[in-house]
XYZ file of C-alpha atoms in Angstrom:
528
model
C -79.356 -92.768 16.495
C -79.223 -96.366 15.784
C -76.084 -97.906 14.015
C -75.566 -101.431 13.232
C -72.031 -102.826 13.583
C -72.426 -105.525 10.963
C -72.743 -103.190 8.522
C -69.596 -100.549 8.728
C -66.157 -101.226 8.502
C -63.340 -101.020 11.233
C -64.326 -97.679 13.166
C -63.313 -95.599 16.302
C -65.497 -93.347 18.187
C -65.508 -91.174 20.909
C -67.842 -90.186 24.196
C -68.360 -88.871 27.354
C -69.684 -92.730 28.762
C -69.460 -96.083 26.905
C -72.354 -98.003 28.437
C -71.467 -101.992 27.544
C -75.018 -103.750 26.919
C -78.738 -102.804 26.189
C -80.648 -104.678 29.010
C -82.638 -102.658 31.393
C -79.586 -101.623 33.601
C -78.250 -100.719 30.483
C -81.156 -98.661 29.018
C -82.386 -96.730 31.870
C -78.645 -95.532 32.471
C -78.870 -94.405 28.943
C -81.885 -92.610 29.270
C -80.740 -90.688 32.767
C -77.788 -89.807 30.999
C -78.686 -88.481 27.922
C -80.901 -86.205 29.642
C -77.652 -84.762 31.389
C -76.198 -83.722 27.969
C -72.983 -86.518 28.111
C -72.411 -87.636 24.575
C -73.128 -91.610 25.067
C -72.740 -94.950 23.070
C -74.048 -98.013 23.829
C -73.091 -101.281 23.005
C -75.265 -104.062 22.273
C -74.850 -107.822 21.301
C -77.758 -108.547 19.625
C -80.529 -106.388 17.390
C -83.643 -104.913 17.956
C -85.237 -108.340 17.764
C -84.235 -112.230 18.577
C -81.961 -113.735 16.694
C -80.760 -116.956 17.046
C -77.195 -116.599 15.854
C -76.575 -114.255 18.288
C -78.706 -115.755 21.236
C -76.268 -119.073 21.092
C -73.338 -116.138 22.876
C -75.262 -117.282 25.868
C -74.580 -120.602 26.126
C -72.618 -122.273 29.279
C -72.136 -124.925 31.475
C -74.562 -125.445 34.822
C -72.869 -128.314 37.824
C -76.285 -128.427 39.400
C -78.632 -130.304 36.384
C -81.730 -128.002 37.453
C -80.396 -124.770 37.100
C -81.872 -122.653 33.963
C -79.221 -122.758 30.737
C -78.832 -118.667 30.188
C -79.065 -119.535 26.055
C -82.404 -120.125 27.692
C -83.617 -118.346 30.333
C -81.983 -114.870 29.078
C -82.505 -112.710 25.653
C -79.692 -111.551 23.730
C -81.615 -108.132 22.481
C -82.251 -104.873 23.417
C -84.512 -104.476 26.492
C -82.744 -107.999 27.066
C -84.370 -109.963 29.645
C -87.107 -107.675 29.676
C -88.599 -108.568 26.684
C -89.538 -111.739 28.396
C -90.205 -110.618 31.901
C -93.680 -110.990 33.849
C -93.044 -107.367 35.296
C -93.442 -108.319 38.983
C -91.991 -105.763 41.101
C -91.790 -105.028 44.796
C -89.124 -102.787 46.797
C -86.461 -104.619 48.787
C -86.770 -104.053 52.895
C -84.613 -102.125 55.370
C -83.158 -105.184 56.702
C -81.990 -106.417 53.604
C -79.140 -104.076 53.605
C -77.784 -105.078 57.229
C -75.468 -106.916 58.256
C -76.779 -109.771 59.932
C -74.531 -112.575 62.020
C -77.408 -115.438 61.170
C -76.732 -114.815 57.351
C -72.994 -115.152 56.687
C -71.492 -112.435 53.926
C -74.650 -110.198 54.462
C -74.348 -106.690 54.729
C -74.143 -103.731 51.769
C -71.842 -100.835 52.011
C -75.007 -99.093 51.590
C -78.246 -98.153 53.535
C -81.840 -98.706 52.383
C -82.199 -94.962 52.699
C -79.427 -94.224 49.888
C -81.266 -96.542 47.399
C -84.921 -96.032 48.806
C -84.821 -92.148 46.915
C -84.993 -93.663 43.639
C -87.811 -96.161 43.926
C -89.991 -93.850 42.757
C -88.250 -92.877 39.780
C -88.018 -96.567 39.083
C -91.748 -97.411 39.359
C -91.982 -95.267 36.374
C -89.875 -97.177 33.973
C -91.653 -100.689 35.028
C -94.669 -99.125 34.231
C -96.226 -99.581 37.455
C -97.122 -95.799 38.009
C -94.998 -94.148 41.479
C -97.874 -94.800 43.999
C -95.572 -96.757 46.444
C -95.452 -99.727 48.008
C -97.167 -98.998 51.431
C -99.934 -101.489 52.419
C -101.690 -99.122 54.319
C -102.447 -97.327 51.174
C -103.331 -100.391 48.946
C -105.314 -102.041 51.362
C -107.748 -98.797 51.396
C -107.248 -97.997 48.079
C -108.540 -101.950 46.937
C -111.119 -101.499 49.980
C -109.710 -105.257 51.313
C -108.522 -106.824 54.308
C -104.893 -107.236 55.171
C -105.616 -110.348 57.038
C -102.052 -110.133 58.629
C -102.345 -106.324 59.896
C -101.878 -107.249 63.353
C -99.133 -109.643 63.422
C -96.192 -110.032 64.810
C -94.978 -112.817 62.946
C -96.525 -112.246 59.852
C -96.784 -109.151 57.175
C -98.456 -108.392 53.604
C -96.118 -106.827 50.824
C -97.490 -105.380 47.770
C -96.450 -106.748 44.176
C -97.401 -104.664 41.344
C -96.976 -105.464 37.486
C -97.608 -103.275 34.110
C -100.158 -105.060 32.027
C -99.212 -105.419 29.440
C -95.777 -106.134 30.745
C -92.958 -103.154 29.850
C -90.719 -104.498 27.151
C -88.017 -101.554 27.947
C -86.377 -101.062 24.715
C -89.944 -100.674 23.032
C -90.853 -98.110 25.916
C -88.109 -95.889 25.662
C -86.870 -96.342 22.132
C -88.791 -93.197 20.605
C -86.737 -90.750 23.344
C -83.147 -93.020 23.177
C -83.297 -92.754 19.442
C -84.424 -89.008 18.876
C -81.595 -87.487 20.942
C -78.921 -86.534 19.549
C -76.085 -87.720 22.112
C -76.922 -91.032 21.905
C -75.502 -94.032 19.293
C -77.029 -96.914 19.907
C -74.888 -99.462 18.019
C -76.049 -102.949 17.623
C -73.955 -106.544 16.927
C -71.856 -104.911 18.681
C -70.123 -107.841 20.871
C -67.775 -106.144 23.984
C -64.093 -108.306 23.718
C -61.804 -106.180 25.112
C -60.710 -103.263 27.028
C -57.735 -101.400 26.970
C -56.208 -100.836 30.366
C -53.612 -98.113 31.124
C -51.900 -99.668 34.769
C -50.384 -96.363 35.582
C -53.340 -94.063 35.603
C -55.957 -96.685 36.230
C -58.269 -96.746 33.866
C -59.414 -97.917 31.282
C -58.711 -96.236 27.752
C -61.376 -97.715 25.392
C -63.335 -100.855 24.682
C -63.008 -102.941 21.417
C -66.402 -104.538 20.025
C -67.098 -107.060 17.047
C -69.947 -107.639 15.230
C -70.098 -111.679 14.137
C -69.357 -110.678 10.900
C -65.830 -109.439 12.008
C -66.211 -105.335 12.071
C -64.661 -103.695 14.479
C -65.435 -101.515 16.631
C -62.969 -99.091 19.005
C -64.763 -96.457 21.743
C -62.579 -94.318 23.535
C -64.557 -92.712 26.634
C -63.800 -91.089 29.833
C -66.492 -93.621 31.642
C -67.512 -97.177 31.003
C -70.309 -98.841 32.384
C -70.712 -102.630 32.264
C -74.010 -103.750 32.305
C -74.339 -107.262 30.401
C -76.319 -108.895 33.283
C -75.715 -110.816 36.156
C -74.043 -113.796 34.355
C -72.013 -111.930 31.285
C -70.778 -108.991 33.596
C -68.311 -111.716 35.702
C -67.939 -113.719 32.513
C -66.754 -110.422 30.698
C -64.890 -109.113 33.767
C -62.713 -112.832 33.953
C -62.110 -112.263 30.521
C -60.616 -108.982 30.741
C -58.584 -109.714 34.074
C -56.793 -112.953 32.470
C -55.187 -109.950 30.261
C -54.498 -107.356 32.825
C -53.773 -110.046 35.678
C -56.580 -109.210 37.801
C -56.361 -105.722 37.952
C -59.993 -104.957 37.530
C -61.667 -105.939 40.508
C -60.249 -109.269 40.833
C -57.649 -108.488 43.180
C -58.874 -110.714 46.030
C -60.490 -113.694 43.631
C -64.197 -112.210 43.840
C -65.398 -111.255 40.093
C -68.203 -114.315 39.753
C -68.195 -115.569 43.308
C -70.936 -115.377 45.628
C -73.661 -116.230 42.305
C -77.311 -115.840 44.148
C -80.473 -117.039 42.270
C -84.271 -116.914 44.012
C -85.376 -120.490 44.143
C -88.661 -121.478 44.128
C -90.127 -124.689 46.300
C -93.106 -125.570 46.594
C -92.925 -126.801 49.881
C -95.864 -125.608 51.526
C -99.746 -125.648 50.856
C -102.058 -123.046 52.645
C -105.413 -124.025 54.119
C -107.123 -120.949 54.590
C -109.764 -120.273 56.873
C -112.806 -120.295 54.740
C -114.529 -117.233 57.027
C -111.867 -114.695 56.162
C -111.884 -112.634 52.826
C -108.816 -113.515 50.794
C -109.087 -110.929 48.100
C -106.402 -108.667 49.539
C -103.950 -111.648 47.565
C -105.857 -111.829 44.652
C -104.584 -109.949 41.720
C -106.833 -106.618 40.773
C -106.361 -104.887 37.910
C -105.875 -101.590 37.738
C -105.800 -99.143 34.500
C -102.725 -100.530 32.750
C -101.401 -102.748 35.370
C -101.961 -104.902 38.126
C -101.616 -104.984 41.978
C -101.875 -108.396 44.233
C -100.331 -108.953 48.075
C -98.113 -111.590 49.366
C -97.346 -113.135 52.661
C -93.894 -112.469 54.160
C -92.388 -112.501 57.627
C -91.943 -109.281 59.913
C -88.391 -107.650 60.298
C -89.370 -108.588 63.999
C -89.774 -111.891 63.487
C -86.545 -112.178 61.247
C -84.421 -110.995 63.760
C -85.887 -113.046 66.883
C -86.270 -116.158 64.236
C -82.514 -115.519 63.190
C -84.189 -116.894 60.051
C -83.881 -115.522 55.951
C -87.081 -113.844 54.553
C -89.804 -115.934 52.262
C -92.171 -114.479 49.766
C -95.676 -116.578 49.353
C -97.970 -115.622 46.554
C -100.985 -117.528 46.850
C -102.041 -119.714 43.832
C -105.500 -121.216 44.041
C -105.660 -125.323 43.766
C -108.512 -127.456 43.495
C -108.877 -130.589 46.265
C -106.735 -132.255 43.358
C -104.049 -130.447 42.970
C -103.336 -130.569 46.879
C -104.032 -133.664 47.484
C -100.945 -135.343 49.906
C -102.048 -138.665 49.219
C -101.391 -138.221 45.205
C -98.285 -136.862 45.947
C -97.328 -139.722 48.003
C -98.715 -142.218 46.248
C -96.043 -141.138 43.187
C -92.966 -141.363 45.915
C -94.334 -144.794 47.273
C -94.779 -146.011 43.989
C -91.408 -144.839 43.027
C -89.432 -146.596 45.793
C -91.134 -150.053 45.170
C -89.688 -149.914 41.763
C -86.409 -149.002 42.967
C -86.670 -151.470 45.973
C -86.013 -148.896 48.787
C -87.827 -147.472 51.386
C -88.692 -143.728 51.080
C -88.129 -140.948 53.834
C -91.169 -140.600 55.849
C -92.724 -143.878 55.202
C -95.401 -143.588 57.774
C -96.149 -140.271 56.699
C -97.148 -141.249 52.882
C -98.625 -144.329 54.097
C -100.898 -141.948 56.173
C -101.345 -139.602 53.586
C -102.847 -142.029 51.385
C -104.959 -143.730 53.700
C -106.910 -139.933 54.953
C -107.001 -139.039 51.054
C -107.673 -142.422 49.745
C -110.266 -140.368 47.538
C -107.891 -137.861 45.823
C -105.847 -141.074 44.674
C -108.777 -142.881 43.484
C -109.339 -139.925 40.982
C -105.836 -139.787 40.134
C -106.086 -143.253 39.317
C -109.534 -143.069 37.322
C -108.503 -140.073 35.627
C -105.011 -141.776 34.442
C -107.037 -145.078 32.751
C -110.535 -143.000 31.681
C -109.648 -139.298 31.241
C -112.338 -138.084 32.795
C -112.700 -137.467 36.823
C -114.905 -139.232 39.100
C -115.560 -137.353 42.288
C -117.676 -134.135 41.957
C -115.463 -132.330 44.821
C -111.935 -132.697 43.147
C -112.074 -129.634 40.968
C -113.443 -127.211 44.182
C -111.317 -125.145 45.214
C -109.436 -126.448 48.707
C -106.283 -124.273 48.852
C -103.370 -122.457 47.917
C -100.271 -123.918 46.326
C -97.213 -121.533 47.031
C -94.424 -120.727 44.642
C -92.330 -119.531 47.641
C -89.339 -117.318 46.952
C -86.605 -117.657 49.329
C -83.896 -115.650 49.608
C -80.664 -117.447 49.366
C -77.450 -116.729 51.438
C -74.160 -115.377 49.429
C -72.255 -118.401 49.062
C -68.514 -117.901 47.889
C -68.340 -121.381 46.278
C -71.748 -120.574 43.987
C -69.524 -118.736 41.235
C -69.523 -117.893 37.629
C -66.398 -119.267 36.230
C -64.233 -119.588 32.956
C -63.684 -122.858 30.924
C -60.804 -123.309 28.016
C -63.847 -123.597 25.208
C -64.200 -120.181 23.216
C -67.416 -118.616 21.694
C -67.137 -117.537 17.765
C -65.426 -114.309 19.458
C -62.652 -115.948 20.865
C -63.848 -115.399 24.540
C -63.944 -118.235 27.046
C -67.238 -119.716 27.786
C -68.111 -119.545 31.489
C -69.735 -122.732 33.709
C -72.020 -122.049 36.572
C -71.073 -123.757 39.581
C -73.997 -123.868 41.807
C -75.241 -124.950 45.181
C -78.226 -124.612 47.668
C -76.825 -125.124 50.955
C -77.785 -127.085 53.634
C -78.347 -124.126 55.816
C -80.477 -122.352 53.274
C -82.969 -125.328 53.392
C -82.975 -124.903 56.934
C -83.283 -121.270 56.864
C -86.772 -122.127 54.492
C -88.171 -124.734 56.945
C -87.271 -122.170 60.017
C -89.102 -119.204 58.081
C -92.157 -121.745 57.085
C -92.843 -122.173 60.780
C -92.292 -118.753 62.222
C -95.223 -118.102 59.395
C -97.419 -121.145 60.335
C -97.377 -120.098 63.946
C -98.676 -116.304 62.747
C -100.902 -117.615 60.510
C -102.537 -119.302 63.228
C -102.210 -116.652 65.617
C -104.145 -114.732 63.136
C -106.142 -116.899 62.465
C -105.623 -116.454 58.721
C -105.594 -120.186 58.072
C -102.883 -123.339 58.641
C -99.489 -124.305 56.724
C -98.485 -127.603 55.749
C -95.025 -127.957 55.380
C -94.297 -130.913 52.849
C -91.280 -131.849 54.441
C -91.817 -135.663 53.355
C -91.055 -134.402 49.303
C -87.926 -132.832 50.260
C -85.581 -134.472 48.234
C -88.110 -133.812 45.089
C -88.969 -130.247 45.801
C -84.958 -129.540 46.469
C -84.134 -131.248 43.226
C -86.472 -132.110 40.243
C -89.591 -129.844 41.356
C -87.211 -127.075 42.350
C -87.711 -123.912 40.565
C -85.767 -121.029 39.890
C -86.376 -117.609 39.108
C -83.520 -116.679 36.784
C -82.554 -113.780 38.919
C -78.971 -114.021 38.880
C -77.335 -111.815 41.559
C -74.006 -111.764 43.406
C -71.810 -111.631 41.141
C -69.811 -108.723 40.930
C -70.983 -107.420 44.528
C -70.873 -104.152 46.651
C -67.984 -103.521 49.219
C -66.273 -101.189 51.032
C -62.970 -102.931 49.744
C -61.320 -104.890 46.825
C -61.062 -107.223 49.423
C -64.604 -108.223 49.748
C -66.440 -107.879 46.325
C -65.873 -106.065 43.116
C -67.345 -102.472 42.906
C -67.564 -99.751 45.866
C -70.412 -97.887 46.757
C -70.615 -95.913 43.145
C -70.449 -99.255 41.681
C -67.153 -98.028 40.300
C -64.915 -101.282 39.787
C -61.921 -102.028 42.889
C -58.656 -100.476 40.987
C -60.301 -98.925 38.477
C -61.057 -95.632 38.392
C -63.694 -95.334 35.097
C -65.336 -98.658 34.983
C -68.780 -99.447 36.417
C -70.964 -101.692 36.887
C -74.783 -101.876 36.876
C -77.720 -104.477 37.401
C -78.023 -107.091 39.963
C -74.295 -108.570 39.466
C -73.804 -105.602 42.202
C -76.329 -107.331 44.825
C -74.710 -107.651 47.947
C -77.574 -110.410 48.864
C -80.625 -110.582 46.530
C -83.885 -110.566 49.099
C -86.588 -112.192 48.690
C -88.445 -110.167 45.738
C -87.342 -109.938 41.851
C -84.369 -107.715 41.584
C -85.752 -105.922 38.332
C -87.094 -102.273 40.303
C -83.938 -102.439 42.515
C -81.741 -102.498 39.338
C -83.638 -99.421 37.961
C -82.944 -97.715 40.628
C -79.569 -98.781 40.812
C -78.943 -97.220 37.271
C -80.940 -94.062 38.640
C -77.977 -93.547 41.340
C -75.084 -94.650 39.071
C -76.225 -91.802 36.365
C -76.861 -89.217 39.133
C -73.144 -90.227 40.139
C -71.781 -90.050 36.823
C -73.421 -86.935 35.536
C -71.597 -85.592 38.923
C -68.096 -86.379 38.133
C -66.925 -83.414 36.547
C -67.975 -81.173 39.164
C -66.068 -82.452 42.046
């Protein structure tokens, strides 16, 4: 059942779990649960479809000036984020769950094993079918080459997409709305909880529609899953009433805010004798299946480096060409009377592809190329995601400004650390030298457009992850192992906001099966 909030007066209801927000961690815990029998409500901001009224709850303030808006880069609707998603998903690795002493606040109070269970469940609900990961499998099952099979240095992962992508709402609306203990109810904005400090828990959460309905839900559970961004937001909120009682004991709700950023900072030159197709994307019925370059837990650990994931994007002789590229940061520094970093090395680069910047130039005045060889194929350009350290000073904080609800708006303060950068270049090179081994082909690093590709051409994958994170105590993150908030014994919290670190693949799978384990857990409670 589907009930919109804009459209009822002031009401109270009642439930086994209140689930705050209709994004994928959201939905899936829905759907797990409803299957259990628990009578469940779920809270969401927006409708079934955009609006723009709503959307605008997202807005907030970035420090760094390349960072994604979230009025932007997330939705405000059920299936939230999803309904905008390319559905890439891969499983995260063993390692990413250790602690390790070259990555400072790594480490879950998890293992891989305790979340690896649900992948397959999780497949499902992407819409990428439950046929695994392994590259064995795929590499027999596409009849191609995994050029890096024998490699110390070097591995293939598997990324596999639903085509069309899964919007979630649309792909499990028909079961949420036909059962019976489930009210969905939408403009439904979360602005309060009621906390009892004696008992420890929370008694019910308050909603309002935009119009100004109320709406009051008193449940023995409550599950907070308004993303990675509006789950610390929220949680700030809440603890400036009930002085940072609920999980804030220690200053940690919105710290340690992770992203995947996205340099280009490398361009592959493949050896033209070996069969690339093992990284080209195949489609399959209803979805799609491609392989990416990444670096061996072997090689982490001797490298003391963080992991890298390199799709490979095909680029003419044009789009690689150095001597473009340096051509626009020599011309640059002229008109701002400076010498650039690397001098020699753009001078050079223009010189050995004098020919590239002749078409750049002749396609600029006459809009039409020149040479017959610029449009041929002569690499790969590489999105590379990186996975970025947990940094306490990247957090999601409050400002004084209010949204129409009264809440406080929330700034991003974000960084990419020096030692992250490193961590790339370090990673880059352990993968050049396999590449080579392998003979698979040579990396460039562009090292000479660093301060570009760190600033202006950096991209970012609006994963956001940290924020809320997994710990063993109140001391060091927000939720426990269940996900159940520090000091609070019925509040939760699902989707990547739990991410201890975030990996070097989109988070979207891992939060499904996060949501998998929190139902299993709550659909438990009464029996202990």
């Amino acid at each position: 059942m589907i009930k919109d909030l804009s459209t009822f007066s002031n009401v109270t209801e009642q439930c086994d779990i209140c689930i705050l927000g209709g994004g994928v961690a959201g939905l899936v815990l829905a759907k797990e649960l409803i299957a259990t029998g628990k009578q469940v409500i779920l809270l969401e901001s927006g409708a079934e479809y955009y609006e723009q009224t709503t959307q605008e709850l997202y807005t907030a303030k970035t420090d760094f000036p390349y960072l994604p808006n979230p009025q932007y880069s997330r939705l405000r609707f059920l299936g939230g984020s999803s309904n905008h998603w390319e559905n890439n998903t891969s499983p995260f690795s063993p390692i990413d769950f250790e602690k390790r002493e070259w990555i400072e606040n790594s480490g879950w109070p998890i293992k891989f094993d305790e979340i690896k269970t649900y992948y397959k469940s999780a497949q499902k609900y992407c819409g990428v079918n439950d046929d695994g990961y392994d590259t064995v499998y795929w590499q027999n099952k596409l009849n191609a080459q995994d050029l890096a099979a024998n490699s110390p240095l070097v591995e293939s992962q598997i990324a596999k997409s639903s085509v069309p992508p899964v919007r979630f709402y649309q792909s499990l609306k028909e079961t949420l709305l036909k059962a019976d203990n489930l009210i969905i109810y939408t403009h439904a904005n979360v602005t309060d909880v009621e906390f009892d400090s004696k008992s420890k828990r929370i008694v019910n959460a308050k909603a309002n529609s935009l119009s100004g309905n109320q709406l009051t839900v008193v449940a023995e559970d409550f599950a907070l899953c308004l993303g990675g961004l509006e789950n610390p937001r929220m949680l700030l909120n809440f603890n400036e009433k009930w002085d940072n009682q609920l999980g804030n004991q220690h200053d940690n709700v919105g710290k340690y805010f992770m992203e995947h950023p996205t340099p280009r900072a490398a361009i592959i030159y493949p050896n033209k004798s070996r069969n690339f197709d093992f990284y080209k994307m195949k489609m399959l019925t209803n979805r799609a299946t491609t392989s990416f370059f990444s670096l061996t837990e072997q090689a982490l650990r001797r490298n003391k480096c963080s992991n890298i994931r390199v799709p490979l994007i095909p680029a003419t002789e044009y789009e690689i060409s150095e001597g473009i590229s340096s051509g626009h940061i020599l011309a640059k520094s002229a008109k701002e009377l400076e010498w650039p970093d690397d001098l020699g090395t753009h001078v050079k680069n223009v010189i050995f592809d004098l020919d590239m910047v002749i078409e750049s130039v002749y396609r600029k005045v006459f809009n039409e190329k020149f040479f017959e060889n610029a449009d041929e194929i002569g690499g790969y350009l590489c999105p590379i995601m990186i996975e970025q350290s947990p940094n306490k000073n990247n957090q999601v904080y409050l400002i004084e400004e209010k949204d129409p609800l009264g809440l406080k708006k929330m700034s991003i303060n974000y960084q990419l650390s020096e030692q992250d950068k490193a961590n790339t270049w370090k990673a880059l090179e352990v993968m050049a030298k396999g590449f080579g081994a392998a003979d698979i082909g040579r990396i460039r690093l562009l090292r000479e457009r660093a301060t570009r590709l760190w600033n202006s051409q950096l991209g970012f994958s609006n994963h956001h992850m940290g924020t809320t994170r997994m710990s063993e105590t109140a001391k060091d993150g927000v939720v426990d192992s269940n996900l159940q908030v520090h000091g609070c014994k019925n509040l939760y919290v699902g989707g990547s906001s739990v991410f201890c670190t975030g990996g070097h693949v989109p988070p979207t799978l891992t939060i499904c099966a996060l949501s998998i384990r929190l139902a299993e857990h709550l659909s438990s409670k009464g029996d202990t």
